[in-house]
mmCIF file of C-alpha atoms in Angstrom:
data_model
loop_
_atom_site.group_PDB
_atom_site.id
_atom_site.type_symbol
_atom_site.label_atom_id
_atom_site.label_comp_id
_atom_site.label_asym_id
_atom_site.label_seq_id
_atom_site.Cartn_x
_atom_site.Cartn_y
_atom_site.Cartn_z
ATOM 1 C CA UNK A 1 107.327 186.962 66.413
ATOM 2 C CA UNK A 2 109.869 186.737 63.545
ATOM 3 C CA UNK A 3 111.841 183.912 62.958
ATOM 4 C CA UNK A 4 114.966 185.431 64.399
ATOM 5 C CA UNK A 5 113.292 187.182 67.383
ATOM 6 C CA UNK A 6 111.276 185.782 70.299
ATOM 7 C CA UNK A 7 109.853 189.014 70.984
ATOM 8 C CA UNK A 8 107.780 191.418 68.603
ATOM 9 C CA UNK A 9 109.825 194.303 67.457
ATOM 10 C CA UNK A 10 109.182 197.915 68.402
ATOM 11 C CA UNK A 11 107.060 199.873 65.922
ATOM 12 C CA UNK A 12 109.659 201.258 63.649
ATOM 13 C CA UNK A 13 110.263 201.908 59.830
ATOM 14 C CA UNK A 14 112.936 199.318 59.766
ATOM 15 C CA UNK A 15 111.869 196.124 57.828
ATOM 16 C CA UNK A 16 113.143 192.848 59.040
ATOM 17 C CA UNK A 17 115.157 191.179 56.466
ATOM 18 C CA UNK A 18 113.097 187.877 56.679
ATOM 19 C CA UNK A 19 110.232 189.896 55.114
ATOM 20 C CA UNK A 20 111.821 189.699 51.571
ATOM 21 C CA UNK A 21 112.307 186.386 49.726
ATOM 22 C CA UNK A 22 115.805 187.178 48.678
ATOM 23 C CA UNK A 23 116.949 187.485 52.344
ATOM 24 C CA UNK A 24 114.572 185.209 54.053
ATOM 25 C CA UNK A 25 116.270 181.979 55.182
ATOM 26 C CA UNK A 26 112.765 179.923 54.752
ATOM 27 C CA UNK A 27 112.448 181.360 51.143
ATOM 28 C CA UNK A 28 115.943 180.661 50.125
ATOM 29 C CA UNK A 29 116.082 177.070 51.455
ATOM 30 C CA UNK A 30 112.894 176.402 49.358
ATOM 31 C CA UNK A 31 114.705 178.093 46.396
ATOM 32 C CA UNK A 32 117.741 176.383 46.794
ATOM 33 C CA UNK A 33 116.295 173.036 47.354
ATOM 34 C CA UNK A 34 114.241 173.237 44.136
ATOM 35 C CA UNK A 35 117.490 173.696 42.238
ATOM 36 C CA UNK A 36 119.555 170.984 44.062
ATOM 37 C CA UNK A 37 120.824 168.341 41.807
ATOM 38 C CA UNK A 38 122.339 166.015 44.516
ATOM 39 C CA UNK A 39 119.365 163.679 44.987
ATOM 40 C CA UNK A 40 121.253 162.129 48.181
ATOM 41 C CA UNK A 41 121.350 165.608 49.850
ATOM 42 C CA UNK A 42 117.836 166.527 48.892
ATOM 43 C CA UNK A 43 116.537 163.294 50.583
ATOM 44 C CA UNK A 44 118.623 164.061 53.608
ATOM 45 C CA UNK A 45 117.158 167.569 53.904
ATOM 46 C CA UNK A 46 113.668 166.279 53.278
ATOM 47 C CA UNK A 47 114.165 163.633 55.934
ATOM 48 C CA UNK A 48 115.208 166.086 58.503
ATOM 49 C CA UNK A 49 113.684 169.380 57.708
ATOM 50 C CA UNK A 50 110.132 169.171 58.418
ATOM 51 C CA UNK A 51 107.241 171.546 57.076
ATOM 52 C CA UNK A 52 106.335 172.586 60.816
ATOM 53 C CA UNK A 53 110.080 173.923 61.149
ATOM 54 C CA UNK A 54 108.701 176.641 58.892
ATOM 55 C CA UNK A 55 107.477 179.778 60.595
ATOM 56 C CA UNK A 56 105.642 181.357 57.816
ATOM 57 C CA UNK A 57 102.585 179.507 56.911
ATOM 58 C CA UNK A 58 102.776 179.860 53.292
ATOM 59 C CA UNK A 59 106.406 178.768 52.914
ATOM 60 C CA UNK A 60 105.371 175.753 55.200
ATOM 61 C CA UNK A 61 102.856 174.582 52.722
ATOM 62 C CA UNK A 62 105.058 175.251 49.659
ATOM 63 C CA UNK A 63 108.019 173.335 51.497
ATOM 64 C CA UNK A 64 105.664 170.426 52.184
ATOM 65 C CA UNK A 65 105.063 170.115 48.486
ATOM 66 C CA UNK A 66 108.790 170.145 47.604
ATOM 67 C CA UNK A 67 109.406 167.762 50.499
ATOM 68 C CA UNK A 68 106.885 165.261 49.254
ATOM 69 C CA UNK A 69 108.084 165.401 45.653
ATOM 70 C CA UNK A 70 111.685 164.658 46.837
ATOM 71 C CA UNK A 71 110.478 161.965 49.188
ATOM 72 C CA UNK A 72 108.586 160.298 46.221
ATOM 73 C CA UNK A 73 111.622 160.575 44.107
ATOM 74 C CA UNK A 74 110.120 162.996 41.775
ATOM 75 C CA UNK A 75 111.293 166.122 39.954
ATOM 76 C CA UNK A 76 111.181 169.017 42.572
ATOM 77 C CA UNK A 77 111.971 171.960 40.489
ATOM 78 C CA UNK A 78 109.665 175.127 40.252
ATOM 79 C CA UNK A 79 107.696 173.956 37.310
ATOM 80 C CA UNK A 80 107.174 170.524 39.020
ATOM 81 C CA UNK A 81 105.910 172.327 42.145
ATOM 82 C CA UNK A 82 103.682 174.583 40.123
ATOM 83 C CA UNK A 83 102.253 171.415 38.522
ATOM 84 C CA UNK A 84 101.181 169.907 41.929
ATOM 85 C CA UNK A 85 99.711 173.367 42.723
ATOM 86 C CA UNK A 86 97.515 173.272 39.498
ATOM 87 C CA UNK A 87 96.552 169.638 39.853
ATOM 88 C CA UNK A 88 95.414 170.362 43.546
ATOM 89 C CA UNK A 89 93.196 173.389 42.306
ATOM 90 C CA UNK A 90 95.432 176.131 43.490
ATOM 91 C CA UNK A 91 95.132 177.854 40.062
ATOM 92 C CA UNK A 92 92.074 179.936 40.770
ATOM 93 C CA UNK A 93 91.831 182.733 43.435
ATOM 94 C CA UNK A 94 92.371 180.423 46.396
ATOM 95 C CA UNK A 95 95.886 179.542 45.521
ATOM 96 C CA UNK A 96 96.980 182.923 44.253
ATOM 97 C CA UNK A 97 99.035 183.549 47.513
ATOM 98 C CA UNK A 98 100.753 180.138 47.215
ATOM 99 C CA UNK A 99 101.487 180.654 43.458
ATOM 100 C CA UNK A 100 102.798 184.200 44.169
ATOM 101 C CA UNK A 101 104.946 182.783 46.858
ATOM 102 C CA UNK A 102 106.348 180.180 44.607
ATOM 103 C CA UNK A 103 107.076 182.793 42.203
ATOM 104 C CA UNK A 104 108.854 184.941 44.783
ATOM 105 C CA UNK A 105 110.819 182.014 46.039
ATOM 106 C CA UNK A 106 111.790 180.866 42.512
ATOM 107 C CA UNK A 107 113.289 184.375 41.868
ATOM 108 C CA UNK A 108 115.063 184.576 45.283
ATOM 109 C CA UNK A 109 118.163 183.582 43.475
ATOM 110 C CA UNK A 110 119.506 180.770 45.771
ATOM 111 C CA UNK A 111 121.726 178.124 44.049
ATOM 112 C CA UNK A 112 121.040 174.464 44.804
ATOM 113 C CA UNK A 113 124.499 174.063 46.298
ATOM 114 C CA UNK A 114 123.512 176.214 49.058
ATOM 115 C CA UNK A 115 120.436 174.236 49.986
ATOM 116 C CA UNK A 116 122.246 172.526 52.913
ATOM 117 C CA UNK A 117 123.225 175.755 54.610
ATOM 118 C CA UNK A 118 119.747 177.455 54.096
ATOM 119 C CA UNK A 119 118.175 174.284 55.365
ATOM 120 C CA UNK A 120 120.278 174.411 58.411
ATOM 121 C CA UNK A 121 119.288 178.121 58.977
ATOM 122 C CA UNK A 122 115.594 177.115 58.884
ATOM 123 C CA UNK A 123 116.383 174.172 61.290
ATOM 124 C CA UNK A 124 118.376 176.477 63.841
ATOM 125 C CA UNK A 125 115.545 179.138 63.835
ATOM 126 C CA UNK A 126 112.995 176.411 64.418
ATOM 127 C CA UNK A 127 115.094 175.181 67.240
ATOM 128 C CA UNK A 128 115.258 178.385 68.953
ATOM 129 C CA UNK A 129 111.575 179.232 68.632
ATOM 130 C CA UNK A 130 111.015 175.700 70.216
ATOM 131 C CA UNK A 131 112.725 177.090 73.232
ATOM 132 C CA UNK A 132 110.335 180.072 73.366
ATOM 133 C CA UNK A 133 107.363 177.914 72.900
ATOM 134 C CA UNK A 134 108.741 175.587 75.740
ATOM 135 C CA UNK A 135 109.101 178.467 78.091
ATOM 136 C CA UNK A 136 105.434 179.526 77.458
ATOM 137 C CA UNK A 137 104.398 175.894 78.131
ATOM 138 C CA UNK A 138 106.405 175.717 81.431
ATOM 139 C CA UNK A 139 104.828 179.151 82.483
ATOM 140 C CA UNK A 140 101.297 177.775 81.724
ATOM 141 C CA UNK A 141 102.054 174.781 83.645
ATOM 142 C CA UNK A 142 103.210 176.585 86.540
ATOM 143 C CA UNK A 143 100.111 178.521 86.596
ATOM 144 C CA UNK A 144 97.554 175.802 85.631
ATOM 145 C CA UNK A 145 98.695 172.220 86.169
ATOM 146 C CA UNK A 146 98.046 170.247 89.281
ATOM 147 C CA UNK A 147 101.296 169.940 91.182
ATOM 148 C CA UNK A 148 101.336 166.088 90.894
ATOM 149 C CA UNK A 149 101.837 166.485 87.227
ATOM 150 C CA UNK A 150 104.381 169.368 87.072
ATOM 151 C CA UNK A 151 107.610 167.515 87.047
ATOM 152 C CA UNK A 152 106.513 164.980 84.810
ATOM 153 C CA UNK A 153 105.349 167.415 82.316
ATOM 154 C CA UNK A 154 108.595 169.509 82.660
ATOM 155 C CA UNK A 155 110.443 166.047 81.962
ATOM 156 C CA UNK A 156 108.436 165.488 78.663
ATOM 157 C CA UNK A 157 109.379 169.481 77.476
ATOM 158 C CA UNK A 158 112.831 168.345 78.210
ATOM 159 C CA UNK A 159 112.744 165.204 76.316
ATOM 160 C CA UNK A 160 111.148 167.135 73.142
ATOM 161 C CA UNK A 161 114.068 169.550 73.432
ATOM 162 C CA UNK A 162 116.694 167.005 73.814
ATOM 163 C CA UNK A 163 115.252 165.519 70.645
ATOM 164 C CA UNK A 164 115.431 168.776 68.772
ATOM 165 C CA UNK A 165 119.002 169.440 69.851
ATOM 166 C CA UNK A 166 119.833 165.970 68.507
ATOM 167 C CA UNK A 167 118.010 166.516 65.312
ATOM 168 C CA UNK A 168 119.859 169.890 64.796
ATOM 169 C CA UNK A 169 123.254 168.377 65.646
ATOM 170 C CA UNK A 170 122.702 165.216 63.381
ATOM 171 C CA UNK A 171 121.891 167.596 60.505
ATOM 172 C CA UNK A 172 124.962 169.809 61.266
ATOM 173 C CA UNK A 173 127.180 166.601 61.227
ATOM 174 C CA UNK A 174 125.861 165.512 57.857
ATOM 175 C CA UNK A 175 123.554 162.787 58.792
ATOM 176 C CA UNK A 176 119.811 162.550 59.576
ATOM 177 C CA UNK A 177 117.816 160.919 62.475
#
């Protein structure tokens, strides 16, 4: 499943734009955030956008590093992120994919002023995926859960979706939850 679709695309020769760092909102969000000079906005984004909002596991891990640097009020530029990778032992073969992704993301050519827009795109895609996941959980509940627990579990799913809605709306209005 791609970040923009809830179902797998049919086999064809048309690549999804999210397969390329220069057109993938997740890559562009990380790139822009690494160049963002507005520390207040960087902190707001880091407080709202979570690593689990990223669909791609490598982008998720890379964003987690950038997010931690921002939260710790440390430089979060590409060189600083690379420094964290090297200190964590990712300079060998094991970290090659992460370092390559950092290079691709850094070269994605997003400016820091666009960080909020790209972060909003990632958050929106995550929000939509959460509805797809909720649908799967509801289907599983319908098939497997005892009847006496069905409604309560459905209410919990609804509360989680309401929380996701509130988080997205708060971000779009310029605040954070």
